[in-house]
Amino acid sequence: MVHLIITRKGQVPSKPDEVLTQQQQQLITADLTSIIVQLISTAGTLLPSVKTIGQFGQFTPKPAAVSPEQQQQQQSNNSMDVEHNYSTTEEHEEHEDGETEHLPPGSYEILQLEKEEILAPHTHFCTICGKGFKRDANLRMHMRGHGDEYKTPAALAKPPTVKEVGSAAEPVIIKRYSCPFSGCKRNKDHKKFQPLKTILCVKNHYKCNTKKFSVMADLKTHEKHCGRDKWLCSCGTTFSRKDKLFGHIALFQGHTPAIPPDETKTVVALAPTDAAAAANKLADGSGLATMDFNSGAQALMDFKSVDDPAGAAAVASCFSPLNFDSCNFVGGFPEFNRQGFDDSEASFSFLLSGGSCNYSSQKTGGES
Amino acid sequence: MSILAVLTEDLLVRVNSRIEDGADRRSWRLVCKEFLRVDSLTRKSLRVLRSEFIFSLLRRFPNVDALDLSACPRVDDGMLTLLLARGAASTTASLRWNLRSLNLSRATNGMSFKGLALIASACSQLEKLDVSYNCRLGDREAAAISGIEGLKELRLDKCLEVTDVGLVKIAVGCQKLEKLSLKWCMEISDLGVNLLSVKCWSLKFLDISYLKVTNESLCSIASLPKLEGLTMVGCPLVNDSGLEFLSRGHSLKEIDISRCEGVSSSGLVSLIRAHCNLMRIIAGYLPELSAALLDSLKLLKNLTTLIINGTQVSETVLQTISSNCKSLIEIGLSKCIGVTNVGILQLVSSHQKLKVLDLTCCGSVTDAAVCAVADSCSSLVRLKLEACYMVTEKGLERLASSCLLLEEVDLTDCSGINDSGLECLSRCSRLVSLKLGLCFTISDKGLSYIAANCSELCELDLYRCTGIGDETLAALSNGCKKLKKLNISYCIEITDRGMKSLGSLGELVDLEMRGLHNVTGVGLAAFAAMSKRLADLDLKHCENIDDSGFWALACYSHNLRQINLSNCNISDVTLCMVMGNLTRLQEAKLVHLANITVEGFELALRACCVRIKKVKMVSELRLLLSSEILEILHAKGCIIRWD
């Protein structure tokens, strides 16, 4: 139907007036296309459940020609917001405490920028192809490449002030932005999705823009925690600050702070929760040879204490000082033979009894 | 005919329950098999010295409900698993049911949240847990502890990595908590204490000493409905307004606000006015004692303990205290300025029931004051007169004639004391602890009286008493059989002969003998061979002891837990033997050992690295020792102090 309208409209001027200049024709086509675009966009707003999600680079499926007025509007919007947002800090928390705008879910369209785009130091974006620029003047130069309509003096001039834009009658599509990082509150997939207002908000919010890393690995590690609330309650609620978490726990019975799962404390590596498994591991001498010194030393220690998980009868025997057999199989260890000193007094008794001690003393055997 | 025909088992049980002294219990056990069995059945608490004997001990004492593992060289998850896991030894079943009190203080790093979680799941009756001085105990371990629902008493002293998160987990999980100690848990802040006050309504005693909490915490603590005792020594951020918050709370019985810089008399006054049932006030190092404070003491009818160390007093102050407080049993004026004879006279005149008096460093006190104390306070049990150099035998004579219940006397640095003074003092036959350090004018003669009459003596300090020699030791070994702790440092007259006689002190546990140049390896060996219970030995600067002495230590002193060998002439091999063979050794000071090479240290450290908890060495060794051994020690949780 759109095509028909265009062809008809195109046909109309060509029939009656051959005097019309090329320029006039172009103006008319521009008008027509703008009307078509409006039709389509209003049709879009009438469908509340449809959220047009697409990347900035995929703007092209939409009608290619955007009217100069719309473009001007967008630019002015951008500049307005740009001026407004320069003062916001880069802290995550600021946005959270600040504007909580209440937009009904379908009334705005959500755009999600790719991480690389956000990280680039651009503030002005082309609405057609999504290319970013540091300066508005650069953007305007770039727009010339999208078609002759942008070569008008009006388009090339600086964006108009607020007053002029306000008189435009077209409905403005509210655009909100989503953070590409999953798990972040500002991500469209998050339960409590709080959208960001402008692209600059996105860039400021995505802290990695301001944090520079020389090593890629550090950036990746940072990304794991970026945007994630650190304070976690046992009921699953996350909080950005410790005192908020504690206030929440004070209110409810049975809630406790939860320790996030990826925090690994330095625990003895081979502490045997499953004693049998540890014993099996130790019984396999080849496994030991591959361990490094420290963990091997721990293995030694744990072996001594988890000596005999299964058999109660063997427990007493493993601790008796004369039982060397179970202690000695780790002899292949590249370590000074500590076995002899540990827990087995018998190892020294025969060395010492032949010594110069002439006193008839009784060895203390049992406990005191 | 067995004794049970005459005395039934119930009677024997009752008699046995009154025996507290370890030596006495041992002699009970030796009587006959029935007595042994009665002892085994009634034994409730067990202090294990070596982990390998736990199972045999538990089999012998099936009714044990209090287990103290703090002296075990190595307590870790593995051992706890063996002890408590299902399917382990048969004795664990009764332990799981019975265990009410568990002491895991100073365990090594090997104990983690896994071991504690096992305790939580296995011991359903656990009420008392002590995990103090485990520096790496953190929030995960606290989370495991919070699984012990019936916990009533918990000590977390110096668990440095516990934060507010861990504290809150415990507060929420252990709702029945009555006694909690957070001393030195430096990560705890107001947030944690606030939430503790909201969740733990049963708290009766709380210790927040040295924490960086503010008045906010005191505001929350005031809301605890059952709080009876609060200890907050050295809290730097608390001041008088905080104490005012506390005034709104439940009636306290005990308060300790010593060394809180922001606290002054006015804070204490507001506290006293609000809590009329206070029984113990410990307020050391207040800037001054205002008239209002002294006046408010009248309101406290039940005050039994008043400790106001380190502050400025005067005769009027002491008189006011004397008239306002009628029922004091314990008075502490240690390091107070302005304590005079007149003041003491006025203080004690109205306190006939006084039992404990601390006049440490009150240098103006003379015999007159001591006589006044003796005349008024015949029930005196503990008297501290350190650095009261004007006290002489006249005072002691009056003291000994009226205060026959004296058990602890501290006369350190009292240069006026001589042998006749000791002769007088020896009349106090109930003496348990006597400190005579830096008394240069006493000699063997005076000590012989003490040794002859004070048979209950357990602790004797003769630090730098240069007049003391072998005869004292001989006399002590005959007369003071219960002696457990002895300090003969720098008593240079002592020779091998004296050391040998010390061997017959069967109960001796702690011996400090620094700088004894006349003692050689022979003497030490003779002593070591006979002294079976020795656990702490300090031999610093005993330069004439050779390897034969240390070898004997390695051979015989199996119970040795702490040793100081600094500045001794021990050799490589012998050091290795000492460190390796003494399987209970946990702390060693090895500074300035001239004959030990770096390899010698390496060897010795490797020999003991599994169980050693604390080592002190010269700082040069830090660079010379291999990184391997330092890593192992660190991994095992050993603390190295570099001198």
mmCIF file of C-alpha atoms in Angstrom, chain A residues 231 234 242-275 293-294 296-302 304-312 315-316 318-321 334-336 338 340-349 351-353 355-368, chain B residues 26 29 43 49-53 55 57 59-61 74 76-79 81-82 87-90 108-114 136-141 143 161 163-166 168-169 172-173 175 187 189 191-192 195 198-199 500 522 525-526 529-530 532-533 548 551-552 554-556 558-559 576-577 580-581 583-584 603 605-611 628-629 631-632 635-636:
data_model
loop_
_atom_site.group_PDB
_atom_site.id
_atom_site.type_symbol
_atom_site.label_atom_id
_atom_site.label_comp_id
_atom_site.label_asym_id
_atom_site.label_seq_id
_atom_site.Cartn_x
_atom_site.Cartn_y
_atom_site.Cartn_z
ATOM 1 C CA TRP A 231 25.162 -7.314 49.373
ATOM 2 C CA SER A 234 19.187 -15.086 52.132
ATOM 3 C CA LYS A 242 25.603 -2.795 53.475
ATOM 4 C CA ASP A 243 23.373 -0.680 55.677
ATOM 5 C CA LYS A 244 20.417 -1.291 53.380
ATOM 6 C CA LEU A 245 20.932 -5.021 53.637
ATOM 7 C CA PHE A 246 21.120 -4.824 57.404
ATOM 8 C CA GLY A 247 18.028 -2.656 57.606
ATOM 9 C CA HIS A 248 16.179 -5.275 55.582
ATOM 10 C CA ILE A 249 17.361 -8.096 57.845
ATOM 11 C CA ALA A 250 16.333 -6.174 60.946
ATOM 12 C CA LEU A 251 12.793 -6.009 59.639
ATOM 13 C CA PHE A 252 12.260 -9.670 58.954
ATOM 14 C CA GLN A 253 12.650 -12.835 60.955
ATOM 15 C CA GLY A 254 14.849 -15.527 59.589
ATOM 16 C CA HIS A 255 16.641 -13.498 56.953
ATOM 17 C CA THR A 256 20.388 -13.553 57.117
ATOM 18 C CA PRO A 257 23.109 -12.048 54.989
ATOM 19 C CA ALA A 258 24.267 -14.498 52.366
ATOM 20 C CA ILE A 259 27.850 -14.878 51.372
ATOM 21 C CA PRO A 260 28.101 -14.652 47.566
ATOM 22 C CA PRO A 261 29.024 -18.021 46.096
ATOM 23 C CA ASP A 262 32.002 -17.021 44.030
ATOM 24 C CA GLU A 263 33.949 -15.723 46.996
ATOM 25 C CA THR A 264 36.363 -18.485 47.660
ATOM 26 C CA LYS A 265 38.056 -18.442 50.983
ATOM 27 C CA THR A 266 41.396 -20.062 51.293
ATOM 28 C CA VAL A 267 40.452 -23.381 52.760
ATOM 29 C CA VAL A 268 42.760 -26.317 53.192
ATOM 30 C CA ALA A 269 42.584 -27.770 49.758
ATOM 31 C CA LEU A 270 42.202 -31.346 50.760
ATOM 32 C CA ALA A 271 40.085 -30.962 53.874
ATOM 33 C CA PRO A 272 38.234 -34.216 53.658
ATOM 34 C CA THR A 273 34.538 -33.696 53.609
ATOM 35 C CA ASP A 274 34.370 -37.054 52.026
ATOM 36 C CA ALA A 275 36.905 -38.990 53.976
ATOM 37 C CA PHE A 293 54.913 -29.029 47.450
ATOM 38 C CA ASN A 294 52.449 -27.100 49.533
ATOM 39 C CA GLY A 296 51.383 -32.167 49.071
ATOM 40 C CA ALA A 297 52.370 -31.158 52.538
ATOM 41 C CA GLN A 298 48.730 -30.625 53.279
ATOM 42 C CA ALA A 299 47.980 -34.017 51.870
ATOM 43 C CA LEU A 300 50.455 -35.383 54.321
ATOM 44 C CA MET A 301 48.806 -33.606 57.159
ATOM 45 C CA ASP A 302 45.332 -34.633 56.135
ATOM 46 C CA LYS A 304 47.615 -38.325 59.062
ATOM 47 C CA SER A 305 44.347 -37.160 60.423
ATOM 48 C CA VAL A 306 42.032 -38.947 58.052
ATOM 49 C CA ASP A 307 44.115 -41.987 58.229
ATOM 50 C CA ASP A 308 41.366 -44.491 58.478
ATOM 51 C CA PRO A 309 37.893 -43.256 57.775
ATOM 52 C CA ALA A 310 36.143 -46.545 57.486
ATOM 53 C CA GLY A 311 37.464 -48.990 59.965
ATOM 54 C CA ALA A 312 37.101 -48.221 63.638
ATOM 55 C CA VAL A 315 41.890 -46.119 64.045
ATOM 56 C CA ALA A 316 43.696 -46.991 67.201
ATOM 57 C CA CYS A 318 47.124 -45.893 62.998
ATOM 58 C CA PHE A 319 47.882 -43.642 65.877
ATOM 59 C CA SER A 320 50.032 -46.004 67.791
ATOM 60 C CA PRO A 321 53.630 -44.952 67.643
ATOM 61 C CA PRO A 334 60.811 -35.261 47.393
ATOM 62 C CA GLU A 335 60.798 -34.020 50.936
ATOM 63 C CA PHE A 336 63.002 -34.605 53.871
ATOM 64 C CA ARG A 338 59.464 -35.885 58.276
ATOM 65 C CA GLY A 340 60.060 -40.061 61.638
ATOM 66 C CA PHE A 341 59.357 -37.021 63.757
ATOM 67 C CA ASP A 342 55.645 -36.797 63.536
ATOM 68 C CA ASP A 343 53.559 -38.450 66.171
ATOM 69 C CA SER A 344 55.826 -41.412 66.445
ATOM 70 C CA GLU A 345 58.023 -41.227 69.429
ATOM 71 C CA ALA A 346 59.223 -44.710 68.791
ATOM 72 C CA SER A 347 61.335 -43.470 65.914
ATOM 73 C CA PHE A 348 63.611 -41.682 68.275
ATOM 74 C CA SER A 349 63.410 -43.887 71.255
ATOM 75 C CA LEU A 351 68.220 -43.607 68.944
ATOM 76 C CA LEU A 352 68.117 -42.018 72.330
ATOM 77 C CA SER A 353 68.079 -44.989 74.602
ATOM 78 C CA GLY A 355 72.673 -42.372 74.407
ATOM 79 C CA SER A 356 74.364 -40.978 77.407
ATOM 80 C CA CYS A 357 71.323 -40.805 79.601
ATOM 81 C CA ASN A 358 72.102 -42.807 82.655
ATOM 82 C CA TYR A 359 69.121 -41.925 84.673
ATOM 83 C CA SER A 360 66.574 -44.562 85.264
ATOM 84 C CA SER A 361 63.485 -42.812 84.272
ATOM 85 C CA GLN A 362 60.148 -44.048 83.266
ATOM 86 C CA LYS A 363 58.958 -43.029 79.882
ATOM 87 C CA THR A 364 55.591 -41.450 79.932
ATOM 88 C CA GLY A 365 53.385 -43.500 77.774
ATOM 89 C CA GLY A 366 49.815 -42.468 78.133
ATOM 90 C CA GLU A 367 48.183 -39.188 78.678
ATOM 91 C CA SER A 368 48.834 -37.186 81.783
ATOM 92 C CA ARG B 26 45.051 -39.067 90.322
ATOM 93 C CA ARG B 29 42.251 -43.398 90.768
ATOM 94 C CA ARG B 43 34.287 -37.523 84.773
ATOM 95 C CA LEU B 49 46.815 -32.964 75.381
ATOM 96 C CA ARG B 50 47.433 -35.134 72.381
ATOM 97 C CA SER B 51 45.025 -35.921 69.618
ATOM 98 C CA GLU B 52 46.067 -39.534 69.237
ATOM 99 C CA PHE B 53 44.669 -40.406 72.627
ATOM 100 C CA PHE B 55 39.525 -42.181 71.323
ATOM 101 C CA LEU B 57 40.107 -41.402 76.525
ATOM 102 C CA ARG B 59 36.160 -44.884 75.731
ATOM 103 C CA ARG B 60 37.298 -44.635 79.302
ATOM 104 C CA PHE B 61 35.164 -41.633 80.135
ATOM 105 C CA ARG B 74 46.800 -29.787 65.758
ATOM 106 C CA ASP B 76 41.725 -29.514 62.019
ATOM 107 C CA ASP B 77 38.779 -30.585 59.924
ATOM 108 C CA GLY B 78 40.181 -34.056 59.572
ATOM 109 C CA MET B 79 40.364 -34.627 63.260
ATOM 110 C CA THR B 81 35.619 -35.568 61.081
ATOM 111 C CA LEU B 82 37.174 -38.533 62.793
ATOM 112 C CA GLY B 87 30.264 -44.382 61.178
ATOM 113 C CA ALA B 88 33.435 -43.420 62.940
ATOM 114 C CA ALA B 89 34.545 -44.951 66.226
ATOM 115 C CA SER B 90 31.846 -46.212 68.528
ATOM 116 C CA THR B 108 45.400 -24.176 63.709
ATOM 117 C CA ASN B 109 44.317 -23.013 60.305
ATOM 118 C CA GLY B 110 43.264 -26.484 59.494
ATOM 119 C CA MET B 111 39.936 -25.878 61.119
ATOM 120 C CA SER B 112 37.563 -24.327 58.658
ATOM 121 C CA PHE B 113 33.853 -23.955 58.086
ATOM 122 C CA LYS B 114 33.628 -27.577 57.061
ATOM 123 C CA ARG B 136 41.757 -16.701 60.177
ATOM 124 C CA LEU B 137 38.288 -17.552 61.296
ATOM 125 C CA GLY B 138 35.934 -15.546 59.131
ATOM 126 C CA ASP B 139 32.378 -15.173 57.956
ATOM 127 C CA ARG B 140 32.100 -18.609 56.435
ATOM 128 C CA GLU B 141 33.043 -20.166 59.710
ATOM 129 C CA ALA B 143 27.925 -19.057 59.130
ATOM 130 C CA GLU B 161 38.303 -11.939 59.952
ATOM 131 C CA THR B 163 32.865 -9.095 59.953
ATOM 132 C CA ASP B 164 29.385 -7.744 60.522
ATOM 133 C CA VAL B 165 28.030 -10.271 58.049
ATOM 134 C CA GLY B 166 29.316 -13.180 60.107
ATOM 135 C CA VAL B 168 24.600 -11.161 61.954
ATOM 136 C CA LYS B 169 24.510 -14.731 60.742
ATOM 137 C CA VAL B 172 20.039 -14.818 63.500
ATOM 138 C CA GLY B 173 20.999 -18.462 63.798
ATOM 139 C CA GLN B 175 18.718 -17.089 69.050
ATOM 140 C CA GLU B 187 36.076 -5.773 61.607
ATOM 141 C CA SER B 189 31.143 -2.138 63.347
ATOM 142 C CA LEU B 191 25.877 -2.154 61.952
ATOM 143 C CA GLY B 192 26.694 -5.597 63.284
ATOM 144 C CA LEU B 195 21.543 -6.083 64.400
ATOM 145 C CA VAL B 198 17.727 -6.618 67.503
ATOM 146 C CA LYS B 199 17.999 -10.364 67.064
ATOM 147 C CA LYS B 500 68.542 -31.773 90.483
ATOM 148 C CA VAL B 522 74.308 -32.111 83.939
ATOM 149 C CA ALA B 525 69.509 -33.352 82.333
ATOM 150 C CA ALA B 526 68.943 -34.420 85.913
ATOM 151 C CA ALA B 529 64.674 -36.752 83.497
ATOM 152 C CA MET B 530 62.444 -36.451 86.494
ATOM 153 C CA LYS B 532 57.457 -35.237 83.673
ATOM 154 C CA ARG B 533 54.804 -32.585 83.647
ATOM 155 C CA SER B 548 73.778 -33.084 77.005
ATOM 156 C CA TRP B 551 69.432 -33.837 74.593
ATOM 157 C CA ALA B 552 67.852 -34.913 77.841
ATOM 158 C CA ALA B 554 64.439 -33.948 73.849
ATOM 159 C CA CYS B 555 64.438 -37.375 75.355
ATOM 160 C CA TYR B 556 62.314 -36.917 78.449
ATOM 161 C CA HIS B 558 57.387 -35.109 76.363
ATOM 162 C CA ASN B 559 54.877 -32.657 77.684
ATOM 163 C CA CYS B 576 66.689 -30.732 65.468
ATOM 164 C CA MET B 577 66.142 -33.451 68.019
ATOM 165 C CA GLY B 580 61.441 -32.976 66.218
ATOM 166 C CA ASN B 581 61.029 -35.321 69.094
ATOM 167 C CA THR B 583 55.611 -33.868 69.808
ATOM 168 C CA ARG B 584 53.694 -31.455 71.942
ATOM 169 C CA LEU B 603 66.100 -28.888 59.519
ATOM 170 C CA LEU B 605 61.752 -26.140 61.379
ATOM 171 C CA ARG B 606 60.953 -28.923 58.977
ATOM 172 C CA ALA B 607 60.997 -31.364 61.826
ATOM 173 C CA CYS B 608 58.260 -29.561 63.660
ATOM 174 C CA CYS B 609 56.420 -27.668 60.947
ATOM 175 C CA VAL B 610 53.337 -29.812 61.199
ATOM 176 C CA ARG B 611 52.494 -28.841 64.733
ATOM 177 C CA GLU B 628 59.809 -23.244 50.831
ATOM 178 C CA ILE B 629 59.940 -23.672 54.557
ATOM 179 C CA GLU B 631 55.576 -21.079 52.877
ATOM 180 C CA ILE B 632 54.937 -24.363 54.588
ATOM 181 C CA ALA B 635 50.274 -22.623 55.193
ATOM 182 C CA LYS B 636 50.105 -24.567 58.429
#
